Amino acid sequence: MGSTGASDTSTTGSQLSSTSFPNEILHSIVHYIAYTPELSDSCSRSPFKCASPELLALSATTWQLRLICLPFLFANIRMKKNMDPQQLENCLAISVKFTKVLVIDSLSPLGEQTISRILPQLEQLTDVELRDCQDRTDLLRTILAHPTVTSVLVDDLPDKSMCNESDLSKVALRRTRSYQVISPEYKKYLNQGMRILCLELVEDDSFVTQLDSKALPGIQEFQFLILGFSDSNPLSWLPVLSSNHPTLNELWLLGGRKRYFDHVALPFLSPFIIESQRQNLDGFFVIKKMGIHRTIGSYSQEWYVRGLSLRTTSASILSLIEILTLVASSFPKLEMLTLKLGQHEEKYHINDLASAFARFSSLRVLYLEKVFDRLKTETLTPLVQRRSTPIALDDLRDDVKSRLLLFASHLARHVRTLDSIHIDEAGYEYDNAAGVSLGNWYLSGWLHVLNGNRDIGGTLA
């Protein structure tokens, strides 16, 4: 349904309307493609969802689809910095019935007054993200007083005065570091009910030894920097931590050295490392990040690998398919995979590479960086070889885009669980025949599986 997809959005919108589908079915279709996925290993924890290009295009096709799209279009509103107060008021007036999530950036004093005045009219509002809350105490108090608001996400601590007079149980601090949590200042806020969603730790952090006596109500995620200087299990404290914090469901392991994961004993990772060494594949990739997950609210200690980020090395020759095969068999519940292929040199047939991804039984989101140069597409002759005269860089980008869309379509058909693909590409081109530098090109964006036919839509720009 996207402008760069296998099917045109406006045409599809007209077809949806003309087939006289019941509104319930159209609503389900719109719900499926409404929002652009966000990277989920960044401690963002933002409730805000960005409207997809498909949603915007569908909303402009027919009145029937417009009415169905409206609740999705205005469910998430961002008040941009220096927004004109009148524009702000018009926007809020339209979204009174639909807005559930409101993000408030820096605004003028008049803009903040406008929000404070209209805020009580947002009858569906449940989540607010407030930037720079320390200097906006009056606005924060107004938000906390809203009867339907259940969570206010902040990036810094509210003004100290709120520790003495306010119930902060609706306030959620996006992220902080472990040494800050044990400070007397933070304890005051925690005593008033404030929650911390993501906590950053390092392997030799003294705070780790205190985790068995620490309770962080509402904590959802830990980001743990593994230095790799010890062969012992750096997560030996995880069972106690899991038992004390039932809301904790995500743990991201980050690296401090090039091959840090090779030197630590992790029960869910060690078999993969050992097998990669047995197959002589361990020199062909570096693990950059790993995310492990458990069911929300569960006291189970059965964590599994849900997300993985790999970077191939310059030694990776004829090995990418073997690496993917090993990853798929080692982590059957893997849902998010990032591949950074900038140092890889070998090329693969589209079908062969897509078939390798088909071995993943749970993969939902795939992030690909610099995959274009890894593709063999004999059916498409490079554009710079088709013309004897210099070509425009835009024409070259269109050629690259067509190849990437072709590959994405193959992935969608081979990987039946796949929902979304994020592609990040860049390159420099020189037309040797014409002796002309074409310059740098960039392509980035989300592609989505749209329907049961596994058609691809989305935007690469």
Short mmCIF file of C-alpha atoms in Angstrom, two decimals:
data_model
loop_
_atom_site.label_atom_id
_atom_site.label_comp_id
_atom_site.label_asym_id
_atom_site.label_seq_id
_atom_site.Cartn_x
_atom_site.Cartn_y
_atom_site.Cartn_z
CA MET A 1 0.00 0.00 0.00
CA GLY A 2 3.02 2.27 0.22
CA SER A 3 4.34 4.42 -2.56
CA THR A 4 7.37 2.17 -2.94
CA GLY A 5 5.57 -1.10 -2.32
CA ALA A 6 4.41 -3.86 -4.57
CA SER A 7 0.94 -2.33 -4.73
CA ASP A 8 -0.14 1.29 -4.90
CA THR A 9 -1.81 2.66 -1.76
CA SER A 10 -4.42 4.82 -3.46
CA THR A 11 -5.45 2.00 -5.77
CA THR A 12 -5.69 -0.42 -2.86
CA GLY A 13 -7.75 2.09 -0.90
CA SER A 14 -10.25 2.40 -3.74
CA GLN A 15 -10.40 -1.38 -4.06
CA LEU A 16 -11.04 -1.75 -0.33
CA SER A 17 -13.93 0.68 -0.53
CA SER A 18 -15.43 -0.65 -3.73
CA THR A 19 -15.58 -4.23 -2.45
CA SER A 20 -18.03 -3.07 0.27
CA PHE A 21 -16.16 -4.80 3.07
CA PRO A 22 -17.83 -4.43 6.47
CA ASN A 23 -16.34 -1.62 8.53
CA GLU A 24 -15.10 -4.18 11.07
CA ILE A 25 -12.86 -5.82 8.46
CA LEU A 26 -11.61 -2.48 7.14
CA HIS A 27 -10.90 -1.43 10.72
CA SER A 28 -8.78 -4.56 11.24
CA ILE A 29 -6.84 -3.88 8.04
CA VAL A 30 -6.18 -0.25 8.99
CA HIS A 31 -5.18 -1.28 12.52
CA TYR A 32 -2.60 -3.69 11.08
CA ILE A 33 -0.80 -1.11 8.94
CA ALA A 34 -1.49 2.01 11.02
CA TYR A 35 1.84 2.60 12.73
CA THR A 36 5.54 2.46 11.92
CA PRO A 37 7.45 0.04 14.18
CA GLU A 38 10.07 1.53 16.46
CA LEU A 39 13.46 0.15 17.38
CA SER A 40 13.00 -1.69 20.63
CA ASP A 41 16.53 -1.92 22.02
CA SER A 42 17.00 1.76 22.87
CA CYS A 43 15.28 2.08 26.27
CA SER A 44 12.80 4.38 24.59
CA ARG A 45 9.70 2.94 26.27
CA SER A 46 7.72 5.72 24.62
CA PRO A 47 4.00 5.02 24.20
CA PHE A 48 3.97 7.23 21.09
CA LYS A 49 3.30 5.51 17.77
CA CYS A 50 4.15 7.19 14.49
CA ALA A 51 1.49 7.02 11.76
CA SER A 52 2.69 4.97 8.81
CA PRO A 53 2.75 6.31 5.23
CA GLU A 54 0.11 3.69 4.42
CA LEU A 55 -2.26 5.11 7.05
CA LEU A 56 -1.79 8.66 5.75
CA ALA A 57 -2.39 7.57 2.17
CA LEU A 58 -5.46 5.47 2.97
CA SER A 59 -7.02 8.33 4.91
CA ALA A 60 -6.99 10.43 1.73
CA THR A 61 -8.71 7.92 -0.58
CA THR A 62 -12.42 7.74 0.31
CA TRP A 63 -14.69 9.16 3.00
CA GLN A 64 -15.38 5.67 4.30
CA LEU A 65 -11.68 4.99 4.85
CA ARG A 66 -11.16 8.52 6.14
CA LEU A 67 -13.65 7.95 8.95
CA ILE A 68 -12.06 4.60 9.81
CA CYS A 69 -8.55 6.10 9.79
CA LEU A 70 -9.36 9.16 11.94
CA PRO A 71 -9.09 7.43 15.34
CA PHE A 72 -5.68 6.07 14.33
CA LEU A 73 -4.49 9.35 12.82
CA PHE A 74 -5.19 11.33 16.00
CA ALA A 75 -4.54 8.67 18.62
CA ASN A 76 -0.95 9.90 18.95
CA ILE A 77 -0.23 13.64 18.90
CA ARG A 78 3.15 15.36 19.26
CA MET A 79 3.27 19.02 20.26
CA LYS A 80 6.35 20.22 18.41
CA LYS A 81 8.83 22.78 19.67
CA ASN A 82 7.84 26.42 19.13
CA MET A 83 4.45 25.38 17.77
CA ASP A 84 2.11 28.31 17.10
CA PRO A 85 -0.48 28.49 19.93
CA GLN A 86 -3.39 28.86 17.47
CA GLN A 87 -2.19 25.86 15.47
CA LEU A 88 -1.80 24.01 18.74
CA GLU A 89 -5.35 24.82 19.77
CA ASN A 90 -6.75 23.78 16.39
CA CYS A 91 -4.88 20.49 16.55
CA LEU A 92 -6.09 19.69 20.05
CA ALA A 93 -9.66 20.67 19.20
CA ILE A 94 -9.71 18.11 16.37
CA SER A 95 -8.19 15.36 18.50
CA VAL A 96 -10.40 15.72 21.59
CA LYS A 97 -12.29 12.49 20.89
CA PHE A 98 -9.37 10.40 19.66
CA THR A 99 -6.09 11.29 21.36
CA LYS A 100 -4.75 8.66 23.73
CA VAL A 101 -1.05 9.57 23.70
CA LEU A 102 0.28 13.14 23.89
CA VAL A 103 3.97 14.09 23.55
CA ILE A 104 4.81 17.62 24.67
CA ASP A 105 8.12 19.12 23.53
CA SER A 106 9.39 22.56 24.49
CA LEU A 107 6.67 25.17 24.01
CA SER A 108 6.29 28.89 24.54
CA PRO A 109 4.58 30.03 27.78
CA LEU A 110 1.46 30.81 25.74
CA GLY A 111 1.58 27.34 24.20
CA GLU A 112 1.78 25.73 27.63
CA GLN A 113 -1.18 27.79 28.80
CA THR A 114 -3.14 26.58 25.76
CA ILE A 115 -2.35 22.95 26.55
CA SER A 116 -3.28 23.39 30.22
CA ARG A 117 -6.63 24.88 29.20
CA ILE A 118 -7.55 22.25 26.62
CA LEU A 119 -6.05 19.22 28.35
CA PRO A 120 -9.14 18.42 30.47
CA GLN A 121 -11.19 18.08 27.25
CA LEU A 122 -9.08 15.14 25.99
CA GLU A 123 -11.46 12.48 27.22
CA GLN A 124 -9.48 9.49 25.84
CA LEU A 125 -6.04 10.60 27.03
CA THR A 126 -4.11 7.91 28.94
CA ASP A 127 -0.38 8.54 28.33
CA VAL A 128 1.65 11.75 28.27
CA GLU A 129 5.32 12.21 27.45
CA LEU A 130 6.62 15.45 28.93
CA ARG A 131 10.06 16.80 28.05
CA ASP A 132 11.99 19.04 30.48
CA CYS A 133 9.50 18.44 33.28
CA GLN A 134 11.70 20.04 35.98
CA ASP A 135 11.01 23.53 34.65
CA ARG A 136 7.33 22.87 33.91
CA THR A 137 5.90 22.08 37.32
CA ASP A 138 2.51 23.74 36.78
CA LEU A 139 1.95 21.84 33.53
CA LEU A 140 2.98 18.58 35.17
CA ARG A 141 0.50 19.15 38.00
CA THR A 142 -2.27 19.76 35.46
CA ILE A 143 -1.41 16.54 33.64
CA LEU A 144 -1.29 14.49 36.86
CA ALA A 145 -4.72 15.83 37.81
CA HIS A 146 -6.30 14.56 34.57
CA PRO A 147 -8.64 11.72 35.61
CA THR A 148 -7.93 9.37 32.68
CA VAL A 149 -4.15 9.81 32.52
CA THR A 150 -2.40 6.73 33.91
CA SER A 151 1.24 7.39 32.98
CA VAL A 152 3.46 10.44 32.48
CA LEU A 153 6.83 9.61 30.92
CA VAL A 154 9.65 12.03 31.80
CA ASP A 155 13.37 12.25 30.99
CA ASP A 156 14.44 14.06 34.15
CA LEU A 157 13.29 14.38 37.74
CA PRO A 158 10.38 16.71 38.51
CA ASP A 159 11.00 19.78 40.64
CA LYS A 160 11.98 18.92 44.22
CA SER A 161 8.86 20.64 45.53
CA MET A 162 6.75 17.79 44.15
CA CYS A 163 8.40 15.33 46.51
CA ASN A 164 6.70 17.01 49.44
CA GLU A 165 3.21 17.52 48.10
CA SER A 166 2.40 15.23 45.20
CA ASP A 167 1.53 11.62 44.47
CA LEU A 168 4.02 10.65 41.78
CA SER A 169 2.66 7.16 41.10
CA LYS A 170 1.72 8.22 37.55
CA VAL A 171 5.25 9.47 36.83
CA ALA A 172 7.65 7.11 35.02
CA LEU A 173 11.31 8.09 34.53
CA ARG A 174 12.45 6.76 31.16
CA ARG A 175 15.94 5.69 32.18
CA THR A 176 18.66 6.32 34.71
CA ARG A 177 21.94 4.86 35.92
CA SER A 178 22.35 2.59 38.89
CA TYR A 179 24.41 4.95 41.06
CA GLN A 180 21.67 7.56 40.80
CA VAL A 181 18.98 5.20 42.09
CA ILE A 182 20.72 4.70 45.43
CA SER A 183 21.19 8.44 45.99
CA PRO A 184 19.09 10.16 48.71
CA GLU A 185 17.61 12.48 46.08
CA TYR A 186 16.13 9.61 44.05
CA LYS A 187 14.83 7.87 47.16
CA LYS A 188 12.56 10.85 47.86
CA TYR A 189 10.94 10.51 44.44
CA LEU A 190 10.65 6.73 44.72
CA ASN A 191 9.00 7.11 48.11
CA GLN A 192 6.34 9.27 46.43
CA GLY A 193 5.56 6.47 43.97
CA MET A 194 7.69 7.42 40.94
CA ARG A 195 8.68 4.47 38.75
CA ILE A 196 11.87 3.87 36.78
CA LEU A 197 11.35 2.00 33.50
CA CYS A 198 14.93 1.30 32.42
CA LEU A 199 18.09 1.02 34.50
CA GLU A 200 21.64 1.05 33.14
CA LEU A 201 24.24 -1.22 34.74
CA VAL A 202 27.84 -2.19 34.06
CA GLU A 203 29.51 -5.49 34.84
CA ASP A 204 31.65 -4.27 37.72
CA ASP A 205 28.98 -1.94 39.11
CA SER A 206 28.89 -2.09 42.91
CA PHE A 207 25.13 -1.64 42.67
CA VAL A 208 24.85 -5.19 41.28
CA THR A 209 25.79 -6.61 44.67
CA GLN A 210 22.89 -4.72 46.23
CA LEU A 211 20.21 -5.92 43.85
CA ASP A 212 18.96 -8.64 46.17
CA SER A 213 17.78 -6.00 48.63
CA LYS A 214 16.58 -3.46 46.09
CA ALA A 215 13.01 -3.23 44.90
CA LEU A 216 12.23 -1.00 41.91
CA PRO A 217 8.45 -1.15 41.41
CA GLY A 218 7.47 -0.94 37.77
CA ILE A 219 10.97 -1.57 36.36
CA GLN A 220 10.64 -3.07 32.86
CA GLU A 221 14.12 -3.16 31.39
CA PHE A 222 17.79 -3.34 32.29
CA GLN A 223 20.62 -2.41 29.95
CA PHE A 224 23.77 -4.18 31.04
CA LEU A 225 27.24 -3.30 29.75
CA ILE A 226 29.38 -6.45 29.66
CA LEU A 227 33.06 -5.57 29.81
CA GLY A 228 34.17 -9.16 29.19
CA PHE A 229 37.15 -9.11 31.52
CA SER A 230 35.91 -12.13 33.47
CA ASP A 231 35.02 -15.66 32.38
CA SER A 232 32.39 -15.94 35.08
CA ASN A 233 28.66 -15.48 34.54
CA PRO A 234 28.07 -11.71 34.79
CA LEU A 235 24.34 -12.33 35.25
CA SER A 236 24.60 -14.54 38.32
CA TRP A 237 22.32 -12.06 40.08
CA LEU A 238 19.54 -12.37 37.48
CA PRO A 239 17.44 -15.02 39.33
CA VAL A 240 17.21 -12.86 42.45
CA LEU A 241 16.54 -9.76 40.39
CA SER A 242 13.78 -11.52 38.45
CA SER A 243 12.07 -12.78 41.59
CA ASN A 244 12.10 -9.36 43.25
CA HIS A 245 10.83 -7.49 40.18
CA PRO A 246 7.91 -9.26 38.46
CA THR A 247 7.43 -6.39 35.96
CA LEU A 248 10.96 -6.85 34.59
CA ASN A 249 10.63 -8.46 31.17
CA GLU A 250 13.56 -7.20 29.06
CA LEU A 251 17.32 -7.30 29.51
CA TRP A 252 19.67 -5.93 26.86
CA LEU A 253 23.34 -6.92 26.96
CA LEU A 254 25.74 -4.45 25.38
CA GLY A 255 29.44 -4.81 24.73
CA GLY A 256 32.51 -2.95 25.86
CA ARG A 257 35.05 -4.82 23.71
CA LYS A 258 35.16 -6.20 20.19
CA ARG A 259 34.54 -9.85 21.11
CA TYR A 260 33.22 -9.47 24.64
CA PHE A 261 30.52 -12.15 24.31
CA ASP A 262 33.19 -14.76 23.56
CA HIS A 263 34.61 -14.41 27.07
CA VAL A 264 31.56 -14.62 29.30
CA ALA A 265 29.62 -17.65 30.49
CA LEU A 266 25.95 -17.10 29.72
CA PRO A 267 23.73 -20.20 29.72
CA PHE A 268 21.56 -19.01 26.81
CA LEU A 269 24.57 -17.93 24.71
CA SER A 270 27.40 -20.38 25.41
CA PRO A 271 26.02 -23.22 23.20
CA PHE A 272 25.86 -20.79 20.26
CA ILE A 273 29.46 -19.62 20.81
CA ILE A 274 30.75 -23.18 21.17
CA GLU A 275 28.96 -24.33 18.00
CA SER A 276 30.20 -21.32 16.01
CA GLN A 277 33.74 -22.19 17.06
CA ARG A 278 33.23 -25.84 16.09
CA GLN A 279 32.07 -24.76 12.61
CA ASN A 280 34.92 -22.22 12.32
CA LEU A 281 32.41 -19.39 11.99
CA ASP A 282 33.32 -17.45 15.12
CA GLY A 283 35.78 -15.20 13.26
CA PHE A 284 33.15 -14.14 10.73
CA PHE A 285 30.86 -12.11 13.02
CA VAL A 286 30.75 -10.03 16.18
CA ILE A 287 27.76 -9.91 18.53
CA LYS A 288 26.97 -6.26 19.27
CA LYS A 289 23.78 -6.56 21.33
CA MET A 290 21.60 -9.28 22.73
CA GLY A 291 18.12 -8.93 24.21
CA ILE A 292 16.62 -11.58 26.47
CA HIS A 293 12.98 -11.65 27.44
CA ARG A 294 10.44 -13.26 29.72
CA THR A 295 6.68 -13.01 29.94
CA ILE A 296 5.45 -9.88 31.72
CA GLY A 297 4.40 -10.58 35.30
CA SER A 298 5.97 -14.03 35.31
CA TYR A 299 8.20 -15.24 38.14
CA SER A 300 9.74 -17.80 35.79
CA GLN A 301 13.51 -17.86 35.42
CA GLU A 302 13.27 -19.13 31.85
CA TRP A 303 14.67 -16.22 29.88
CA TYR A 304 15.12 -16.59 26.14
CA VAL A 305 16.93 -14.65 23.42
CA ARG A 306 14.46 -12.33 21.71
CA GLY A 307 16.75 -9.81 19.98
CA LEU A 308 20.21 -10.04 18.45
CA SER A 309 22.51 -7.61 16.65
CA LEU A 310 25.40 -9.00 14.58
CA ARG A 311 28.14 -7.31 12.59
CA THR A 312 29.95 -9.39 9.98
CA THR A 313 33.71 -8.99 9.72
CA SER A 314 35.98 -8.50 6.73
CA ALA A 315 36.87 -12.21 7.01
CA SER A 316 33.26 -13.18 6.26
CA ILE A 317 33.57 -14.94 2.90
CA LEU A 318 30.92 -17.44 1.78
CA SER A 319 29.66 -17.62 5.36
CA LEU A 320 26.61 -15.38 5.77
CA ILE A 321 24.16 -18.19 4.98
CA GLU A 322 26.00 -20.50 7.39
CA ILE A 323 25.86 -17.83 10.09
CA LEU A 324 22.12 -17.31 9.59
CA THR A 325 21.54 -21.06 9.72
CA LEU A 326 23.39 -21.31 13.02
CA VAL A 327 21.60 -18.30 14.53
CA ALA A 328 18.19 -19.65 13.52
CA SER A 329 18.82 -23.08 15.05
CA SER A 330 20.36 -21.62 18.23
CA PHE A 331 17.64 -19.06 18.99
CA PRO A 332 14.23 -20.46 17.89
CA LYS A 333 12.29 -17.68 19.66
CA LEU A 334 14.26 -14.83 18.08
CA GLU A 335 11.88 -12.02 17.05
CA MET A 336 14.26 -9.14 16.20
CA LEU A 337 17.47 -9.48 14.21
CA THR A 338 19.91 -6.75 13.19
CA LEU A 339 22.57 -7.45 10.56
CA LYS A 340 25.35 -4.95 9.88
CA LEU A 341 26.96 -6.10 6.62
CA GLY A 342 29.22 -3.17 5.79
CA GLN A 343 32.42 -5.24 6.02
CA HIS A 344 31.06 -8.30 4.23
CA GLU A 345 32.33 -8.93 0.70
CA GLU A 346 30.48 -11.88 -0.81
CA LYS A 347 27.33 -11.62 -2.96
CA TYR A 348 24.33 -13.96 -2.83
CA HIS A 349 21.41 -14.83 -5.05
CA ILE A 350 18.24 -13.23 -3.70
CA ASN A 351 16.45 -16.56 -3.40
CA ASP A 352 19.37 -18.22 -1.61
CA LEU A 353 19.64 -15.44 0.96
CA ALA A 354 15.88 -15.23 1.49
CA SER A 355 15.76 -19.01 1.95
CA ALA A 356 18.37 -18.72 4.71
CA PHE A 357 16.11 -16.29 6.56
CA ALA A 358 13.22 -18.74 6.15
CA ARG A 359 14.86 -20.93 8.81
CA PHE A 360 13.78 -18.41 11.47
CA SER A 361 10.51 -19.64 12.97
CA SER A 362 9.62 -16.57 15.08
CA LEU A 363 11.29 -13.61 13.33
CA ARG A 364 9.03 -10.56 13.22
CA VAL A 365 11.33 -7.55 12.68
CA LEU A 366 14.49 -7.50 10.57
CA TYR A 367 16.98 -4.59 10.50
CA LEU A 368 19.36 -4.66 7.54
CA GLU A 369 22.33 -2.34 7.16
CA LYS A 370 24.33 -2.29 3.90
CA VAL A 371 22.60 -5.34 2.41
CA PHE A 372 22.40 -3.93 -1.13
CA ASP A 373 25.98 -4.82 -2.11
CA ARG A 374 25.36 -8.39 -0.95
CA LEU A 375 22.66 -9.06 -3.57
CA LYS A 376 23.00 -10.71 -6.95
CA THR A 377 20.13 -9.67 -9.20
CA GLU A 378 20.83 -10.97 -12.69
CA THR A 379 17.37 -9.92 -13.82
CA LEU A 380 18.30 -6.26 -13.29
CA THR A 381 21.29 -4.86 -15.12
CA PRO A 382 22.98 -2.06 -13.16
CA LEU A 383 21.75 1.29 -14.40
CA VAL A 384 25.26 2.65 -14.88
CA GLN A 385 25.83 -0.15 -17.41
CA ARG A 386 22.61 0.52 -19.33
CA ARG A 387 23.44 4.02 -20.48
CA SER A 388 26.39 5.53 -22.28
CA THR A 389 25.69 9.02 -20.98
CA PRO A 390 26.02 10.23 -17.39
CA ILE A 391 22.96 9.49 -15.29
CA ALA A 392 21.34 11.38 -12.44
CA LEU A 393 21.90 10.21 -8.91
CA ASP A 394 18.14 10.01 -8.41
CA ASP A 395 17.93 7.46 -11.24
CA LEU A 396 20.60 5.39 -9.56
CA ARG A 397 18.78 5.54 -6.22
CA ASP A 398 15.60 4.35 -7.94
CA ASP A 399 17.55 1.42 -9.36
CA VAL A 400 18.89 0.56 -5.90
CA LYS A 401 15.41 0.92 -4.43
CA SER A 402 13.91 -1.49 -6.97
CA ARG A 403 16.49 -4.14 -6.04
CA LEU A 404 15.87 -3.70 -2.32
CA LEU A 405 12.11 -3.96 -2.82
CA LEU A 406 12.60 -7.12 -4.84
CA PHE A 407 14.65 -8.63 -2.02
CA ALA A 408 12.12 -7.51 0.59
CA SER A 409 9.33 -9.19 -1.39
CA HIS A 410 11.30 -12.44 -1.41
CA LEU A 411 11.87 -12.15 2.33
CA ALA A 412 8.17 -11.59 2.98
CA ARG A 413 7.24 -14.72 1.06
CA HIS A 414 9.96 -16.91 2.59
CA VAL A 415 9.69 -15.77 6.23
CA ARG A 416 6.04 -16.30 7.07
CA THR A 417 6.28 -14.70 10.54
CA LEU A 418 7.96 -11.51 9.29
CA ASP A 419 6.02 -8.28 9.84
CA SER A 420 8.50 -5.47 9.12
CA ILE A 421 11.89 -4.81 7.57
CA HIS A 422 14.02 -1.74 8.25
CA ILE A 423 16.63 -0.98 5.60
CA ASP A 424 19.51 1.44 6.01
CA GLU A 425 21.71 1.95 2.94
CA ALA A 426 24.33 4.40 1.77
CA GLY A 427 26.91 4.43 -0.99
CA TYR A 428 29.13 6.42 -3.29
CA GLU A 429 28.99 5.93 -7.05
CA TYR A 430 31.32 6.86 -9.89
CA ASP A 431 30.41 6.39 -13.56
CA ASN A 432 33.68 5.07 -14.97
CA ALA A 433 32.47 5.14 -18.58
CA ALA A 434 31.54 8.81 -18.44
CA GLY A 435 34.27 9.79 -15.97
CA VAL A 436 31.70 11.46 -13.77
CA SER A 437 31.24 11.28 -10.01
CA LEU A 438 27.61 10.55 -9.18
CA GLY A 439 28.10 11.36 -5.51
CA ASN A 440 26.68 9.84 -2.36
CA TRP A 441 23.23 8.26 -2.05
CA TYR A 442 21.21 7.26 0.98
CA LEU A 443 18.11 5.11 1.45
CA SER A 444 16.41 4.36 4.73
CA GLY A 445 12.94 3.35 5.85
CA TRP A 446 10.44 0.73 6.91
CA LEU A 447 8.82 -1.88 4.69
CA HIS A 448 5.82 -3.85 5.97
CA VAL A 449 4.04 -7.05 5.08
CA LEU A 450 0.55 -5.84 4.25
CA ASN A 451 -1.71 -8.85 3.77
CA GLY A 452 -2.09 -12.59 3.43
CA ASN A 453 -0.54 -12.44 -0.02
CA ARG A 454 2.64 -11.16 1.70
CA ASP A 455 2.70 -7.98 -0.41
CA ILE A 456 5.22 -5.34 0.67
CA GLY A 457 4.50 -1.66 1.31
CA GLY A 458 6.39 1.17 2.89
CA THR A 459 8.77 4.00 2.13
CA LEU A 460 12.48 4.09 1.35
CA ALA A 461 13.74 7.65 1.07
#
